[in-house]
Amino acid sequence: MSYRILVVDDEESIRFTFNAFLSDAGYVVETAGSLEEALEKIESISFDAIFLDILLGRESGISALQVSRERHPNVPVIMATGAPEITTAAEAVRLGAFDYITKPIHQDELLRQAKLAVEHKMLVDQREAYQLRMAAVFQSVHEGIMVFDEEMKLLEINTAAEDILCCETSLLGLTPREIGAYCPPMKMLQETIEERCEGEIFQLESTDGAGQPLIFGLTMAPLTGHGQRALGAVLVLRDESPSAGQVE
């Protein structure tokens, strides 16, 4: 896979040198000599990393950094300058620059920064794709899933759980006891959840909002971190009512 890098600098000699070094290392390189040209390329081309001069003639590369972070937050931007100032560096980092390097930039340092940047983007993209896949699975399963944090406040709930609990109110951030005030079926679950009866399967009966019988299975599993530190719990609900799965 060829990674694409944008080099933005108002000095032609630097653009030429960076282009040569990066191209020889196998990167696909685009260059821009002005803020306007840089913004056009950031808007129209997908990059894996950007080297951006902080001073572009009378204009500031900070503007391009801001646009890049807004449009493509996963793309690392390495700021470069021949006149480093603490305030400028701090501003660049505050706005999300991946790193800040000073000129003259030697070939080894340029390639090192490029490698770190594209690897960082690859990892961020992979993590984002994984999270999207997990979110799709989370919402598509038929079982209801509720995820609680270490204080037993609801972090996540899928559509199936909302349907089983027959609750239209937003429940995020609430404890099981607080949820019970909005969702009658949840009152039956409070003791089980608060005691954290891990791994056991229960069958509970209640009624839905229309007064119809509601039967559901319940199981619970802990969320633990390093050293078995408790991070919360996952509650899985399965609608076992006679009407579950029937098509009207």
XYZ file of C-alpha atoms in Angstrom:
248
model
C 0.000 0.000 0.000
C 1.322 3.447 -0.952
C 0.681 6.139 1.628
C -0.124 9.642 0.396
C 1.575 12.624 2.031
C 0.994 16.347 1.508
C 3.947 18.739 1.838
C 2.992 22.390 2.336
C 5.786 24.984 2.226
C 6.191 28.331 0.479
C 9.854 27.559 -0.332
C 10.161 25.626 -3.588
C 13.520 24.114 -2.608
C 12.006 22.556 0.509
C 9.014 21.198 -1.395
C 11.389 19.675 -3.956
C 13.667 18.137 -1.301
C 10.822 16.715 0.806
C 9.183 15.350 -2.326
C 12.406 13.616 -3.392
C 13.113 12.094 0.042
C 9.548 10.867 0.580
C 9.081 9.596 -2.975
C 12.325 7.612 -2.777
C 10.967 6.013 0.407
C 7.865 4.837 -1.450
C 5.349 7.520 -0.492
C 2.994 9.219 -2.942
C 3.626 12.939 -2.509
C 1.532 16.021 -3.231
C 2.914 19.521 -2.657
C 1.394 22.948 -2.099
C 3.188 26.296 -2.057
C 0.448 28.475 -0.576
C -2.346 28.356 1.969
C -4.969 28.481 -0.772
C -3.423 25.564 -2.662
C -3.050 23.580 0.563
C -6.710 24.084 1.481
C -7.824 22.983 -1.981
C -5.834 19.749 -1.719
C -6.929 19.058 1.855
C -10.545 19.390 0.723
C -10.228 17.242 -2.400
C -7.590 14.566 -1.674
C -7.347 11.935 1.056
C -3.954 12.021 2.801
C -2.271 9.767 5.334
C -0.059 12.541 6.738
C 0.653 16.240 6.191
C 3.889 18.212 6.636
C 2.835 21.822 7.078
C 5.029 24.924 7.306
C 3.707 27.152 10.034
C 4.539 30.292 8.026
C 3.323 30.440 4.424
C 4.487 33.832 3.221
C 2.280 36.313 5.047
C -0.257 33.658 5.953
C -0.303 31.142 8.784
C -0.268 27.397 8.342
C -2.351 27.202 11.520
C -5.401 27.905 9.333
C -4.662 24.813 7.250
C -4.136 22.799 10.439
C -7.569 23.828 11.693
C -9.266 22.917 8.416
C -7.482 19.566 8.265
C -8.482 18.690 11.826
C -12.095 19.625 11.116
C -12.370 17.756 7.804
C -10.040 14.807 8.447
C -9.416 14.418 12.202
C -7.556 11.120 11.746
C -4.858 12.633 9.506
C -1.673 13.506 11.464
C -0.316 16.997 10.763
C 3.366 17.690 11.474
C 4.086 21.396 11.795
C 7.477 22.675 10.586
C 9.178 26.044 10.988
C 12.571 27.698 10.849
C 11.753 30.098 13.674
C 10.263 28.091 16.541
C 8.448 29.937 19.293
C 7.030 28.365 22.436
C 3.657 30.086 22.010
C 3.358 28.952 18.394
C 4.265 25.375 19.265
C 1.775 25.350 22.119
C -0.956 26.685 19.837
C -0.225 24.031 17.210
C -0.370 21.243 19.795
C -3.555 22.671 21.307
C -5.175 22.587 17.873
C -4.246 18.941 17.399
C -0.904 18.886 15.571
C 0.659 15.419 15.657
C 4.154 16.828 16.149
C 6.241 19.978 15.770
C 9.689 19.968 14.108
C 12.218 22.689 13.340
C 14.193 23.388 10.189
C 16.608 22.354 8.865
C 14.986 18.924 8.740
C 17.325 16.097 7.834
C 16.266 13.154 5.709
C 16.363 10.647 8.574
C 14.145 12.842 10.751
C 11.715 13.497 7.903
C 11.314 9.787 7.175
C 11.044 8.967 10.872
C 8.221 11.470 11.300
C 6.483 10.220 8.157
C 6.635 6.610 9.372
C 5.282 7.505 12.808
C 2.484 9.586 11.312
C 1.190 7.037 8.792
C 1.393 4.241 11.376
C -0.582 6.393 13.805
C -3.284 7.042 11.217
C -3.458 3.360 10.311
C -4.013 2.407 13.956
C -6.628 5.122 14.469
C -8.466 4.067 11.303
C -8.392 0.416 12.370
C -9.714 1.262 15.824
C -12.476 3.405 14.340
C -13.480 0.651 11.896
C -13.548 -1.880 14.742
C -15.747 0.402 16.839
C -18.149 0.868 13.929
C -18.364 -2.893 13.408
C -19.002 -3.479 17.101
C -21.659 -0.754 17.138
C -23.404 -2.427 14.196
C -23.346 -5.805 15.974
C -24.485 -4.182 19.230
C -27.554 -2.706 17.560
C -28.421 -5.665 15.319
C -28.573 -8.544 17.827
C -32.006 -9.663 19.050
C -30.953 -9.804 22.701
C -31.144 -6.646 24.752
C -27.752 -5.420 25.958
C -27.138 -2.877 28.722
C -23.612 -1.806 29.689
C -23.031 -0.223 33.112
C -19.914 1.550 34.396
C -18.173 0.958 37.730
C -20.735 3.188 39.469
C -23.513 1.152 37.845
C -24.615 4.018 35.637
C -25.859 3.050 32.197
C -23.230 3.661 29.509
C -24.858 1.972 26.511
C -28.159 0.332 25.638
C -29.185 -1.209 22.336
C -32.519 -0.983 20.550
C -33.558 -4.500 21.577
C -33.151 -3.654 25.288
C -35.167 -0.468 24.869
C -37.945 -2.472 23.207
C -37.945 -5.135 25.940
C -38.076 -2.519 28.695
C -40.819 -0.583 26.875
C -39.192 2.700 27.786
C -39.151 5.768 25.551
C -37.154 7.977 27.932
C -33.391 8.370 27.551
C -31.780 6.176 30.198
C -28.069 6.886 29.687
C -26.295 7.958 32.854
C -28.961 6.513 35.152
C -28.559 3.767 37.757
C -30.827 0.685 37.725
C -32.888 2.178 40.552
C -33.348 5.426 38.627
C -34.218 3.517 35.459
C -36.871 1.609 37.400
C -38.744 4.866 37.960
C -39.269 5.165 34.196
C -39.458 1.498 33.176
C -41.599 -0.770 35.396
C -39.913 -3.993 34.158
C -36.592 -2.604 35.357
C -37.779 -2.558 38.973
C -37.668 -6.348 38.961
C -34.053 -6.288 37.839
C -32.717 -3.919 40.472
C -31.887 -6.478 43.149
C -30.219 -8.826 40.680
C -28.161 -6.027 39.139
C -27.173 -4.416 42.417
C -26.074 -7.767 43.851
C -24.259 -8.499 40.571
C -25.296 -12.156 40.361
C -22.732 -12.912 37.715
C -23.300 -15.635 35.139
C -26.612 -16.853 36.548
C -29.625 -16.992 34.257
C -32.968 -15.823 35.588
C -36.442 -15.774 34.107
C -38.539 -12.849 35.232
C -42.146 -11.916 34.551
C -43.663 -8.461 34.355
C -46.023 -6.493 32.132
C -45.302 -4.090 29.319
C -46.689 -0.591 28.928
C -49.954 -1.986 27.525
C -50.410 -4.407 30.421
C -49.465 -7.459 28.363
C -47.424 -10.276 29.970
C -43.690 -9.793 29.595
C -41.310 -12.679 30.240
C -37.588 -12.286 29.778
C -34.407 -14.132 30.555
C -31.588 -12.290 32.272
C -27.869 -12.939 32.587
C -25.071 -10.713 33.787
C -21.305 -10.590 33.321
C -18.647 -8.357 34.900
C -16.407 -5.941 33.061
C -12.913 -6.149 34.517
C -9.634 -4.433 33.756
C -6.016 -5.128 34.676
C -5.682 -6.781 38.057
C -9.352 -7.786 37.902
C -10.380 -4.218 38.745
C -14.150 -3.887 38.381
C -15.066 -1.592 35.492
C -18.795 -2.272 35.419
C -21.138 -4.954 34.157
C -23.004 -6.143 31.072
C -26.649 -7.146 31.351
C -28.193 -9.311 28.619
C -31.988 -9.559 28.268
C -33.865 -12.000 26.085
C -37.574 -11.561 25.406
C -39.216 -14.938 26.096
C -42.809 -13.706 26.067
C -45.328 -15.852 24.146
C -45.744 -13.035 21.632
C -42.003 -12.578 21.053
C -41.048 -13.210 17.438
C -44.640 -13.426 16.236
C -45.478 -11.594 13.042
C -48.831 -9.840 13.021
